[in-house]
mmCIF file with all atom_site columns, C-alpha atoms in Angstrom:
data_model
loop_
_atom_site.group_PDB
_atom_site.id
_atom_site.type_symbol
_atom_site.label_atom_id
_atom_site.label_alt_id
_atom_site.label_comp_id
_atom_site.label_asym_id
_atom_site.label_entity_id
_atom_site.label_seq_id
_atom_site.pdbx_PDB_ins_code
_atom_site.Cartn_x
_atom_site.Cartn_y
_atom_site.Cartn_z
_atom_site.occupancy
_atom_site.B_iso_or_equiv
_atom_site.pdbx_formal_charge
_atom_site.auth_seq_id
_atom_site.auth_comp_id
_atom_site.auth_asym_id
_atom_site.auth_atom_id
_atom_site.pdbx_PDB_model_num
ATOM 1   C CA . GLY A 1 1   ? -12.289 2.557   9.810   1.00 73.00 ? 1   GLY A CA 1
ATOM 2   C CA . GLN A 1 2   ? -14.660 0.127   7.761   1.00 78.00 ? 2   GLN A CA 1
ATOM 3   C CA . GLN A 1 3   ? -14.335 -3.177  8.544   1.00 88.00 ? 3   GLN A CA 1
ATOM 4   C CA . VAL A 1 4   ? -16.098 -6.232  6.840   1.00 92.00 ? 4   VAL A CA 1
ATOM 5   C CA . MET A 1 5   ? -16.284 -9.561  8.832   1.00 94.00 ? 5   MET A CA 1
ATOM 6   C CA . GLN A 1 6   ? -17.176 -12.964 7.164   1.00 97.00 ? 6   GLN A CA 1
ATOM 7   C CA . ILE A 1 7   ? -17.907 -16.262 8.713   1.00 97.00 ? 7   ILE A CA 1
ATOM 8   C CA . PRO A 1 8   ? -17.282 -19.086 8.822   1.00 97.00 ? 8   PRO A CA 1
ATOM 9   C CA . GLN A 1 9   ? -13.637 -19.043 7.818   1.00 95.00 ? 9   GLN A CA 1
ATOM 10  C CA . TYR A 1 10  ? -13.835 -22.431 5.998   1.00 95.00 ? 10  TYR A CA 1
ATOM 11  C CA . GLN A 1 11  ? -16.452 -25.057 5.468   1.00 97.00 ? 11  GLN A CA 1
ATOM 12  C CA . HIS A 1 12  ? -16.150 -28.675 4.480   1.00 97.00 ? 12  HIS A CA 1
ATOM 13  C CA . VAL A 1 13  ? -19.469 -30.252 3.022   1.00 97.00 ? 13  VAL A CA 1
ATOM 14  C CA . GLN A 1 14  ? -20.550 -33.353 1.480   1.00 97.00 ? 14  GLN A CA 1
ATOM 15  C CA . GLU A 1 15  ? -21.557 -32.923 -2.211  1.00 98.00 ? 15  GLU A CA 1
ATOM 16  C CA . GLY A 1 16  ? -25.236 -32.223 -2.194  1.00 98.00 ? 16  GLY A CA 1
ATOM 17  C CA . GLU A 1 17  ? -25.455 -30.513 1.054   1.00 98.00 ? 17  GLU A CA 1
ATOM 18  C CA . ASP A 1 18  ? -26.093 -26.753 1.207   1.00 98.00 ? 18  ASP A CA 1
ATOM 19  C CA . PHE A 1 19  ? -23.664 -23.949 2.129   1.00 98.00 ? 19  PHE A CA 1
ATOM 20  C CA . THR A 1 20  ? -23.865 -20.533 3.591   1.00 98.00 ? 20  THR A CA 1
ATOM 21  C CA . THR A 1 21  ? -21.316 -17.956 4.231   1.00 98.00 ? 21  THR A CA 1
ATOM 22  C CA . TYR A 1 22  ? -22.308 -14.484 6.103   1.00 98.00 ? 22  TYR A CA 1
ATOM 23  C CA . CYS A 1 23  ? -20.792 -10.995 5.796   1.00 97.00 ? 23  CYS A CA 1
ATOM 24  C CA . ASN A 1 24  ? -21.113 -8.155  8.305   1.00 97.00 ? 24  ASN A CA 1
ATOM 25  C CA . SER A 1 25  ? -19.970 -4.821  8.059   1.00 94.00 ? 25  SER A CA 1
ATOM 26  C CA . SER A 1 26  ? -19.315 -2.039  10.595  1.00 91.00 ? 26  SER A CA 1
ATOM 27  C CA . THR A 1 27  ? -20.808 0.670   8.713   1.00 92.00 ? 27  THR A CA 1
ATOM 28  C CA . THR A 1 28  ? -23.757 0.978   6.244   1.00 93.00 ? 28  THR A CA 1
ATOM 29  C CA . LEU A 1 29  ? -22.653 0.112   2.898   1.00 94.00 ? 29  LEU A CA 1
ATOM 30  C CA . SER A 1 30  ? -23.366 1.596   -0.734  1.00 91.00 ? 30  SER A CA 1
ATOM 31  C CA . ASN A 1 31  ? -23.425 -1.675  -2.273  1.00 92.00 ? 31  ASN A CA 1
ATOM 32  C CA . ILE A 1 32  ? -21.840 -5.116  -1.512  1.00 95.00 ? 32  ILE A CA 1
ATOM 33  C CA . GLN A 1 33  ? -20.132 -7.608  -3.981  1.00 94.00 ? 33  GLN A CA 1
ATOM 34  C CA . TRP A 1 34  ? -19.367 -11.262 -3.914  1.00 96.00 ? 34  TRP A CA 1
ATOM 35  C CA . TYR A 1 35  ? -16.418 -12.795 -5.542  1.00 94.00 ? 35  TYR A CA 1
ATOM 36  C CA . LYS A 1 36  ? -15.057 -16.350 -5.918  1.00 95.00 ? 36  LYS A CA 1
ATOM 37  C CA . GLN A 1 37  ? -11.472 -17.310 -5.885  1.00 93.00 ? 37  GLN A CA 1
ATOM 38  C CA . ARG A 1 38  ? -10.052 -20.771 -6.947  1.00 92.00 ? 38  ARG A CA 1
ATOM 39  C CA . PRO A 1 39  ? -6.727  -21.706 -5.590  1.00 86.00 ? 39  PRO A CA 1
ATOM 40  C CA . GLY A 1 40  ? -3.934  -19.830 -7.361  1.00 82.00 ? 40  GLY A CA 1
ATOM 41  C CA . GLY A 1 41  ? -6.533  -17.602 -9.189  1.00 86.00 ? 41  GLY A CA 1
ATOM 42  C CA . HIS A 1 42  ? -7.836  -14.227 -8.738  1.00 84.00 ? 42  HIS A CA 1
ATOM 43  C CA . PRO A 1 43  ? -11.346 -12.943 -7.545  1.00 87.00 ? 43  PRO A CA 1
ATOM 44  C CA . VAL A 1 44  ? -13.865 -13.467 -10.154 1.00 88.00 ? 44  VAL A CA 1
ATOM 45  C CA . PHE A 1 45  ? -16.943 -11.106 -9.977  1.00 87.00 ? 45  PHE A CA 1
ATOM 46  C CA . LEU A 1 46  ? -20.066 -12.820 -8.986  1.00 93.00 ? 46  LEU A CA 1
ATOM 47  C CA . ILE A 1 47  ? -22.687 -10.289 -8.102  1.00 92.00 ? 47  ILE A CA 1
ATOM 48  C CA . GLN A 1 48  ? -23.589 -6.896  -6.637  1.00 92.00 ? 48  GLN A CA 1
ATOM 49  C CA . LEU A 1 49  ? -26.643 -6.071  -4.370  1.00 96.00 ? 49  LEU A CA 1
ATOM 50  C CA . VAL A 1 50  ? -27.470 -2.505  -4.179  1.00 94.00 ? 50  VAL A CA 1
ATOM 51  C CA . LYS A 1 51  ? -31.061 -1.943  -2.547  1.00 96.00 ? 51  LYS A CA 1
ATOM 52  C CA . SER A 1 52  ? -31.948 -2.733  0.990   1.00 97.00 ? 52  SER A CA 1
ATOM 53  C CA . GLY A 1 53  ? -33.343 -6.440  1.350   1.00 97.00 ? 53  GLY A CA 1
ATOM 54  C CA . GLU A 1 54  ? -32.356 -7.240  -2.177  1.00 97.00 ? 54  GLU A CA 1
ATOM 55  C CA . VAL A 1 55  ? -32.355 -10.847 -2.995  1.00 98.00 ? 55  VAL A CA 1
ATOM 56  C CA . LYS A 1 56  ? -30.586 -12.132 -6.195  1.00 98.00 ? 56  LYS A CA 1
ATOM 57  C CA . LYS A 1 57  ? -30.180 -15.704 -7.600  1.00 97.00 ? 57  LYS A CA 1
ATOM 58  C CA . GLN A 1 58  ? -27.920 -17.161 -9.926  1.00 96.00 ? 58  GLN A CA 1
ATOM 59  C CA . LYS A 1 59  ? -28.849 -20.870 -10.517 1.00 97.00 ? 59  LYS A CA 1
ATOM 60  C CA . ARG A 1 60  ? -27.995 -22.571 -7.370  1.00 98.00 ? 60  ARG A CA 1
ATOM 61  C CA . LEU A 1 61  ? -26.763 -19.404 -5.636  1.00 98.00 ? 61  LEU A CA 1
ATOM 62  C CA . THR A 1 62  ? -28.840 -17.125 -3.544  1.00 98.00 ? 62  THR A CA 1
ATOM 63  C CA . PHE A 1 63  ? -27.661 -13.588 -2.512  1.00 98.00 ? 63  PHE A CA 1
ATOM 64  C CA . GLN A 1 64  ? -29.114 -11.521 0.174   1.00 98.00 ? 64  GLN A CA 1
ATOM 65  C CA . PHE A 1 65  ? -28.423 -8.045  1.428   1.00 98.00 ? 65  PHE A CA 1
ATOM 66  C CA . GLY A 1 66  ? -29.843 -7.094  4.714   1.00 97.00 ? 66  GLY A CA 1
ATOM 67  C CA . GLU A 1 67  ? -32.324 -4.369  5.387   1.00 96.00 ? 67  GLU A CA 1
ATOM 68  C CA . ALA A 1 68  ? -29.887 -2.149  7.208   1.00 96.00 ? 68  ALA A CA 1
ATOM 69  C CA . LYS A 1 69  ? -27.243 -2.835  4.295   1.00 95.00 ? 69  LYS A CA 1
ATOM 70  C CA . LYS A 1 70  ? -24.858 -3.782  7.026   1.00 96.00 ? 70  LYS A CA 1
ATOM 71  C CA . ASN A 1 71  ? -24.949 -7.595  6.117   1.00 96.00 ? 71  ASN A CA 1
ATOM 72  C CA . SER A 1 72  ? -25.328 -10.124 3.500   1.00 98.00 ? 72  SER A CA 1
ATOM 73  C CA . SER A 1 73  ? -25.009 -13.811 3.000   1.00 98.00 ? 73  SER A CA 1
ATOM 74  C CA . LEU A 1 74  ? -24.634 -16.389 -0.111  1.00 98.00 ? 74  LEU A CA 1
ATOM 75  C CA . HIS A 1 75  ? -26.198 -19.646 0.047   1.00 98.00 ? 75  HIS A CA 1
ATOM 76  C CA . ILE A 1 76  ? -25.329 -22.327 -2.271  1.00 98.00 ? 76  ILE A CA 1
ATOM 77  C CA . THR A 1 77  ? -28.187 -25.190 -2.574  1.00 98.00 ? 77  THR A CA 1
ATOM 78  C CA . ALA A 1 78  ? -26.738 -28.759 -3.434  1.00 98.00 ? 78  ALA A CA 1
ATOM 79  C CA . THR A 1 79  ? -22.984 -28.110 -3.532  1.00 98.00 ? 79  THR A CA 1
ATOM 80  C CA . GLN A 1 80  ? -20.905 -29.552 -6.335  1.00 97.00 ? 80  GLN A CA 1
ATOM 81  C CA . THR A 1 81  ? -17.370 -30.111 -6.491  1.00 96.00 ? 81  THR A CA 1
ATOM 82  C CA . THR A 1 82  ? -17.157 -27.109 -8.898  1.00 96.00 ? 82  THR A CA 1
ATOM 83  C CA . ASP A 1 83  ? -18.209 -24.846 -6.090  1.00 97.00 ? 83  ASP A CA 1
ATOM 84  C CA . VAL A 1 84  ? -14.958 -25.183 -4.580  1.00 97.00 ? 84  VAL A CA 1
ATOM 85  C CA . GLY A 1 85  ? -13.112 -22.195 -3.849  1.00 97.00 ? 85  GLY A CA 1
ATOM 86  C CA . THR A 1 86  ? -12.744 -19.086 -1.354  1.00 96.00 ? 86  THR A CA 1
ATOM 87  C CA . TYR A 1 87  ? -15.892 -16.649 -1.382  1.00 97.00 ? 87  TYR A CA 1
ATOM 88  C CA . PHE A 1 88  ? -15.405 -13.250 -0.388  1.00 96.00 ? 88  PHE A CA 1
ATOM 89  C CA . CYS A 1 89  ? -17.795 -10.419 0.023   1.00 97.00 ? 89  CYS A CA 1
ATOM 90  C CA . ALA A 1 90  ? -16.663 -6.834  -0.382  1.00 94.00 ? 90  ALA A CA 1
ATOM 91  C CA . GLY A 1 91  ? -18.486 -3.893  1.015   1.00 93.00 ? 91  GLY A CA 1
ATOM 92  C CA . LEU A 1 92  ? -18.327 -0.425  -0.716  1.00 89.00 ? 92  LEU A CA 1
ATOM 93  C CA . GLY A 1 93  ? -18.729 2.364   1.802   1.00 81.00 ? 93  GLY A CA 1
ATOM 94  C CA . SER A 1 94  ? -18.940 6.089   2.015   1.00 75.00 ? 94  SER A CA 1
ATOM 95  C CA . SER A 1 95  ? -15.455 6.179   0.733   1.00 75.00 ? 95  SER A CA 1
ATOM 96  C CA . TYR A 1 96  ? -15.997 4.355   -2.300  1.00 76.00 ? 96  TYR A CA 1
ATOM 97  C CA . LYS A 1 97  ? -13.218 1.910   -1.459  1.00 84.00 ? 97  LYS A CA 1
ATOM 98  C CA . LEU A 1 98  ? -14.047 -1.834  -1.788  1.00 87.00 ? 98  LEU A CA 1
ATOM 99  C CA . ILE A 1 99  ? -13.171 -3.550  1.480   1.00 90.00 ? 99  ILE A CA 1
ATOM 100 C CA . PHE A 1 100 ? -12.896 -7.279  1.307   1.00 93.00 ? 100 PHE A CA 1
ATOM 101 C CA . GLY A 1 101 ? -14.029 -9.646  4.213   1.00 95.00 ? 101 GLY A CA 1
ATOM 102 C CA . SER A 1 102 ? -11.900 -12.505 5.229   1.00 94.00 ? 102 SER A CA 1
ATOM 103 C CA . GLY A 1 103 ? -13.280 -15.058 3.043   1.00 96.00 ? 103 GLY A CA 1
ATOM 104 C CA . THR A 1 104 ? -14.840 -18.412 3.298   1.00 97.00 ? 104 THR A CA 1
ATOM 105 C CA . ARG A 1 105 ? -13.147 -21.267 2.098   1.00 96.00 ? 105 ARG A CA 1
ATOM 106 C CA . LEU A 1 106 ? -15.507 -24.132 0.736   1.00 97.00 ? 106 LEU A CA 1
ATOM 107 C CA . LEU A 1 107 ? -14.480 -27.651 0.307   1.00 97.00 ? 107 LEU A CA 1
ATOM 108 C CA . VAL A 1 108 ? -16.751 -30.148 -1.101  1.00 97.00 ? 108 VAL A CA 1
ATOM 109 C CA . ARG A 1 109 ? -16.404 -33.740 -0.532  1.00 95.00 ? 109 ARG A CA 1
ATOM 110 C CA . PRO A 1 110 ? -17.492 -35.731 -3.907  1.00 93.00 ? 110 PRO A CA 1
ATOM 111 C CA . GLY B 2 1   ? -17.018 -7.564  -20.501 1.00 66.00 ? 1   GLY B CA 1
ATOM 112 C CA . ALA B 2 2   ? -14.318 -5.371  -19.422 1.00 78.00 ? 2   ALA B CA 1
ATOM 113 C CA . VAL B 2 3   ? -10.913 -6.609  -19.320 1.00 90.00 ? 3   VAL B CA 1
ATOM 114 C CA . VAL B 2 4   ? -7.969  -5.683  -16.799 1.00 94.00 ? 4   VAL B CA 1
ATOM 115 C CA . SER B 2 5   ? -4.593  -7.079  -17.494 1.00 95.00 ? 5   SER B CA 1
ATOM 116 C CA . GLN B 2 6   ? -1.421  -7.071  -15.214 1.00 96.00 ? 6   GLN B CA 1
ATOM 117 C CA . HIS B 2 7   ? 2.154   -7.905  -16.210 1.00 97.00 ? 7   HIS B CA 1
ATOM 118 C CA . PRO B 2 8   ? 3.903   -9.837  -15.301 1.00 97.00 ? 8   PRO B CA 1
ATOM 119 C CA . SER B 2 9   ? 1.956   -12.563 -14.000 1.00 95.00 ? 9   SER B CA 1
ATOM 120 C CA . ARG B 2 10  ? 4.615   -13.895 -12.002 1.00 96.00 ? 10  ARG B CA 1
ATOM 121 C CA . VAL B 2 11  ? 8.007   -12.341 -10.911 1.00 97.00 ? 11  VAL B CA 1
ATOM 122 C CA . ILE B 2 12  ? 11.259  -13.814 -8.851  1.00 97.00 ? 12  ILE B CA 1
ATOM 123 C CA . CYS B 2 13  ? 13.620  -11.224 -7.893  1.00 96.00 ? 13  CYS B CA 1
ATOM 124 C CA . LYS B 2 14  ? 16.896  -10.821 -5.424  1.00 96.00 ? 14  LYS B CA 1
ATOM 125 C CA . SER B 2 15  ? 16.283  -9.139  -2.252  1.00 97.00 ? 15  SER B CA 1
ATOM 126 C CA . GLY B 2 16  ? 17.179  -5.501  -2.950  1.00 96.00 ? 16  GLY B CA 1
ATOM 127 C CA . THR B 2 17  ? 15.903  -5.001  -6.357  1.00 96.00 ? 17  THR B CA 1
ATOM 128 C CA . SER B 2 18  ? 13.116  -2.931  -7.464  1.00 97.00 ? 18  SER B CA 1
ATOM 129 C CA . VAL B 2 19  ? 10.035  -4.437  -9.184  1.00 97.00 ? 19  VAL B CA 1
ATOM 130 C CA . LYS B 2 20  ? 7.492   -2.751  -11.481 1.00 97.00 ? 20  LYS B CA 1
ATOM 131 C CA . ILE B 2 21  ? 3.915   -3.988  -12.045 1.00 98.00 ? 21  ILE B CA 1
ATOM 132 C CA . GLU B 2 22  ? 1.882   -2.735  -14.614 1.00 97.00 ? 22  GLU B CA 1
ATOM 133 C CA . CYS B 2 23  ? -2.220  -2.677  -14.593 1.00 96.00 ? 23  CYS B CA 1
ATOM 134 C CA . ARG B 2 24  ? -3.955  -1.810  -17.729 1.00 96.00 ? 24  ARG B CA 1
ATOM 135 C CA . SER B 2 25  ? -7.701  -1.470  -18.613 1.00 95.00 ? 25  SER B CA 1
ATOM 136 C CA . LEU B 2 26  ? -7.964  -2.813  -22.002 1.00 94.00 ? 26  LEU B CA 1
ATOM 137 C CA . ASP B 2 27  ? -11.439 -1.603  -23.218 1.00 91.00 ? 27  ASP B CA 1
ATOM 138 C CA . PHE B 2 28  ? -12.386 0.963   -20.920 1.00 92.00 ? 28  PHE B CA 1
ATOM 139 C CA . GLN B 2 29  ? -10.998 4.098   -19.486 1.00 92.00 ? 29  GLN B CA 1
ATOM 140 C CA . ALA B 2 30  ? -10.492 4.144   -15.656 1.00 91.00 ? 30  ALA B CA 1
ATOM 141 C CA . THR B 2 31  ? -10.045 7.334   -13.653 1.00 83.00 ? 31  THR B CA 1
ATOM 142 C CA . THR B 2 32  ? -9.535  5.090   -10.587 1.00 91.00 ? 32  THR B CA 1
ATOM 143 C CA . MET B 2 33  ? -7.583  1.976   -9.933  1.00 94.00 ? 33  MET B CA 1
ATOM 144 C CA . PHE B 2 34  ? -6.892  0.183   -6.948  1.00 94.00 ? 34  PHE B CA 1
ATOM 145 C CA . TRP B 2 35  ? -3.699  -1.981  -5.702  1.00 96.00 ? 35  TRP B CA 1
ATOM 146 C CA . TYR B 2 36  ? -4.331  -4.954  -3.042  1.00 96.00 ? 36  TYR B CA 1
ATOM 147 C CA . ARG B 2 37  ? -2.089  -7.544  -1.665  1.00 96.00 ? 37  ARG B CA 1
ATOM 148 C CA . GLN B 2 38  ? -2.985  -10.936 -0.647  1.00 94.00 ? 38  GLN B CA 1
ATOM 149 C CA . PHE B 2 39  ? -0.984  -13.144 1.480   1.00 92.00 ? 39  PHE B CA 1
ATOM 150 C CA . PRO B 2 40  ? -1.480  -17.034 1.248   1.00 87.00 ? 40  PRO B CA 1
ATOM 151 C CA . LYS B 2 41  ? -5.031  -17.968 2.366   1.00 85.00 ? 41  LYS B CA 1
ATOM 152 C CA . GLN B 2 42  ? -5.717  -14.519 3.460   1.00 90.00 ? 42  GLN B CA 1
ATOM 153 C CA . SER B 2 43  ? -8.195  -11.856 2.220   1.00 92.00 ? 43  SER B CA 1
ATOM 154 C CA . LEU B 2 44  ? -7.255  -8.869  -0.256  1.00 93.00 ? 44  LEU B CA 1
ATOM 155 C CA . MET B 2 45  ? -6.161  -5.999  1.659   1.00 93.00 ? 45  MET B CA 1
ATOM 156 C CA . LEU B 2 46  ? -6.272  -2.728  -0.133  1.00 93.00 ? 46  LEU B CA 1
ATOM 157 C CA . MET B 2 47  ? -2.996  -0.736  -0.462  1.00 95.00 ? 47  MET B CA 1
ATOM 158 C CA . ALA B 2 48  ? -3.901  2.071   -2.070  1.00 94.00 ? 48  ALA B CA 1
ATOM 159 C CA . THR B 2 49  ? -6.139  4.006   -4.402  1.00 93.00 ? 49  THR B CA 1
ATOM 160 C CA . SER B 2 50  ? -4.605  5.366   -7.718  1.00 90.00 ? 50  SER B CA 1
ATOM 161 C CA . ASN B 2 51  ? -6.123  8.475   -9.301  1.00 87.00 ? 51  ASN B CA 1
ATOM 162 C CA . GLU B 2 52  ? -5.238  9.145   -12.867 1.00 84.00 ? 52  GLU B CA 1
ATOM 163 C CA . GLY B 2 53  ? -3.071  12.455  -12.798 1.00 82.00 ? 53  GLY B CA 1
ATOM 164 C CA . SER B 2 54  ? -2.897  12.746  -8.981  1.00 84.00 ? 54  SER B CA 1
ATOM 165 C CA . LYS B 2 55  ? -1.063  11.152  -6.233  1.00 88.00 ? 55  LYS B CA 1
ATOM 166 C CA . ALA B 2 56  ? -2.006  7.840   -5.134  1.00 91.00 ? 56  ALA B CA 1
ATOM 167 C CA . THR B 2 57  ? -3.827  7.777   -1.554  1.00 92.00 ? 57  THR B CA 1
ATOM 168 C CA . TYR B 2 58  ? -2.280  4.838   0.620   1.00 94.00 ? 58  TYR B CA 1
ATOM 169 C CA . GLU B 2 59  ? -4.032  2.862   3.317   1.00 93.00 ? 59  GLU B CA 1
ATOM 170 C CA . GLN B 2 60  ? -2.815  3.147   7.001   1.00 91.00 ? 60  GLN B CA 1
ATOM 171 C CA . GLY B 2 61  ? 0.261   0.961   7.414   1.00 92.00 ? 61  GLY B CA 1
ATOM 172 C CA . VAL B 2 62  ? 1.309   0.997   3.798   1.00 95.00 ? 62  VAL B CA 1
ATOM 173 C CA . GLU B 2 63  ? 4.582   2.760   3.027   1.00 94.00 ? 63  GLU B CA 1
ATOM 174 C CA . LYS B 2 64  ? 4.399   5.070   0.139   1.00 92.00 ? 64  LYS B CA 1
ATOM 175 C CA . ASP B 2 65  ? 7.887   5.173   -0.365  1.00 94.00 ? 65  ASP B CA 1
ATOM 176 C CA . LYS B 2 66  ? 8.097   1.685   -0.656  1.00 96.00 ? 66  LYS B CA 1
ATOM 177 C CA . PHE B 2 67  ? 4.980   1.096   -2.916  1.00 96.00 ? 67  PHE B CA 1
ATOM 178 C CA . LEU B 2 68  ? 5.394   3.632   -5.542  1.00 95.00 ? 68  LEU B CA 1
ATOM 179 C CA . ILE B 2 69  ? 2.130   4.099   -7.692  1.00 94.00 ? 69  ILE B CA 1
ATOM 180 C CA . ASN B 2 70  ? 1.928   5.940   -10.837 1.00 91.00 ? 70  ASN B CA 1
ATOM 181 C CA . HIS B 2 71  ? -1.107  6.506   -12.789 1.00 89.00 ? 71  HIS B CA 1
ATOM 182 C CA . ALA B 2 72  ? -0.064  8.162   -15.999 1.00 83.00 ? 72  ALA B CA 1
ATOM 183 C CA . SER B 2 73  ? -3.046  7.562   -18.097 1.00 89.00 ? 73  SER B CA 1
ATOM 184 C CA . LEU B 2 74  ? -6.636  6.566   -17.972 1.00 90.00 ? 74  LEU B CA 1
ATOM 185 C CA . THR B 2 75  ? -5.715  3.188   -18.990 1.00 93.00 ? 75  THR B CA 1
ATOM 186 C CA . LEU B 2 76  ? -2.537  2.390   -17.074 1.00 94.00 ? 76  LEU B CA 1
ATOM 187 C CA . SER B 2 77  ? -1.322  2.493   -13.480 1.00 95.00 ? 77  SER B CA 1
ATOM 188 C CA . THR B 2 78  ? 2.075   1.061   -12.168 1.00 96.00 ? 78  THR B CA 1
ATOM 189 C CA . LEU B 2 79  ? 3.248   -0.204  -8.749  1.00 97.00 ? 79  LEU B CA 1
ATOM 190 C CA . THR B 2 80  ? 6.899   -0.305  -8.071  1.00 97.00 ? 80  THR B CA 1
ATOM 191 C CA . VAL B 2 81  ? 7.840   -2.242  -4.969  1.00 97.00 ? 81  VAL B CA 1
ATOM 192 C CA . ALA B 2 82  ? 11.190  -0.590  -4.060  1.00 96.00 ? 82  ALA B CA 1
ATOM 193 C CA . SER B 2 83  ? 13.986  -2.444  -2.715  1.00 96.00 ? 83  SER B CA 1
ATOM 194 C CA . ALA B 2 84  ? 11.904  -5.701  -2.404  1.00 97.00 ? 84  ALA B CA 1
ATOM 195 C CA . HIS B 2 85  ? 12.506  -8.084  0.618   1.00 96.00 ? 85  HIS B CA 1
ATOM 196 C CA . PRO B 2 86  ? 11.176  -11.533 1.419   1.00 96.00 ? 86  PRO B CA 1
ATOM 197 C CA . GLU B 2 87  ? 8.509   -10.097 3.311   1.00 95.00 ? 87  GLU B CA 1
ATOM 198 C CA . ASP B 2 88  ? 7.047   -8.191  0.487   1.00 96.00 ? 88  ASP B CA 1
ATOM 199 C CA . SER B 2 89  ? 6.397   -11.404 -1.428  1.00 96.00 ? 89  SER B CA 1
ATOM 200 C CA . SER B 2 90  ? 2.764   -11.785 -2.043  1.00 95.00 ? 90  SER B CA 1
ATOM 201 C CA . PHE B 2 91  ? 0.019   -11.833 -4.718  1.00 95.00 ? 91  PHE B CA 1
ATOM 202 C CA . TYR B 2 92  ? -0.453  -8.237  -5.988  1.00 97.00 ? 92  TYR B CA 1
ATOM 203 C CA . ILE B 2 93  ? -3.736  -7.543  -7.561  1.00 95.00 ? 93  ILE B CA 1
ATOM 204 C CA . CYS B 2 94  ? -5.081  -4.407  -9.169  1.00 95.00 ? 94  CYS B CA 1
ATOM 205 C CA . SER B 2 95  ? -8.685  -3.192  -9.988  1.00 93.00 ? 95  SER B CA 1
ATOM 206 C CA . ALA B 2 96  ? -10.003 -0.439  -12.387 1.00 92.00 ? 96  ALA B CA 1
ATOM 207 C CA . ARG B 2 97  ? -13.294 1.215   -11.865 1.00 89.00 ? 97  ARG B CA 1
ATOM 208 C CA . ASP B 2 98  ? -15.124 2.371   -14.867 1.00 86.00 ? 98  ASP B CA 1
ATOM 209 C CA . SER B 2 99  ? -17.527 5.229   -15.319 1.00 85.00 ? 99  SER B CA 1
ATOM 210 C CA . ARG B 2 100 ? -20.397 3.148   -14.015 1.00 82.00 ? 100 ARG B CA 1
ATOM 211 C CA . GLY B 2 101 ? -18.564 2.529   -10.604 1.00 79.00 ? 101 GLY B CA 1
ATOM 212 C CA . GLU B 2 102 ? -18.122 -1.189  -11.460 1.00 80.00 ? 102 GLU B CA 1
ATOM 213 C CA . GLN B 2 103 ? -14.738 -2.511  -10.679 1.00 83.00 ? 103 GLN B CA 1
ATOM 214 C CA . TYR B 2 104 ? -12.872 -5.394  -12.561 1.00 88.00 ? 104 TYR B CA 1
ATOM 215 C CA . PHE B 2 105 ? -9.891  -7.164  -11.446 1.00 90.00 ? 105 PHE B CA 1
ATOM 216 C CA . GLY B 2 106 ? -6.815  -7.939  -12.888 1.00 93.00 ? 106 GLY B CA 1
ATOM 217 C CA . PRO B 2 107 ? -5.246  -11.460 -12.937 1.00 92.00 ? 107 PRO B CA 1
ATOM 218 C CA . GLY B 2 108 ? -2.697  -10.643 -10.404 1.00 94.00 ? 108 GLY B CA 1
ATOM 219 C CA . THR B 2 109 ? 1.031   -10.691 -9.949  1.00 96.00 ? 109 THR B CA 1
ATOM 220 C CA . ARG B 2 110 ? 2.736   -13.284 -7.854  1.00 95.00 ? 110 ARG B CA 1
ATOM 221 C CA . LEU B 2 111 ? 6.268   -11.700 -6.626  1.00 97.00 ? 111 LEU B CA 1
ATOM 222 C CA . THR B 2 112 ? 8.580   -13.924 -5.131  1.00 96.00 ? 112 THR B CA 1
ATOM 223 C CA . VAL B 2 113 ? 11.725  -12.223 -3.468  1.00 97.00 ? 113 VAL B CA 1
ATOM 224 C CA . THR B 2 114 ? 14.500  -14.595 -2.607  1.00 96.00 ? 114 THR B CA 1
#
């Protein structure tokens, strides 16, 4: 079945440093979505990428979708303590089910 | 934006009892709803896909007789954990898909079975 892998599992950065999480799917995706989950909270939708090679930006966050529509990345420039949380990618495959990656937990030292 | 609610937000029950969790789309109709389970520090695992008016489709390894799903209307899906045991303790999250295919998540229900 469809699998979505995400690395790294966690990352601890100094405030102001950059952060990147990577997502790889075993199959070609219709789209990929990114979510942020704070401790004790539920996943909050960040963005959806649909087109091959698409790049979208939200302030300090840059999202990319690979040319083959099998991988994606989220890059945060100059992290802040408010960026703390777990970032999940979720791929929508041919079965129209959203399969979540394992998540990357981001910790930011002030 | 679209809102999905879940009730209850938190439930503690004794082993052997059944627990019902409701998922409602408040301002849109959802022909399809999804149920996920999340154990501590783990990802969301899709349990089942719930389609209005038909039987739910369960993912491999999910017991359909234990996790009973009913999608009686376009705005309501329920998950009943039958004869819950401590290993069923988890965070259960539903999501609802609108006509454009966008998916919105509920706030989750934390189940603790003692």
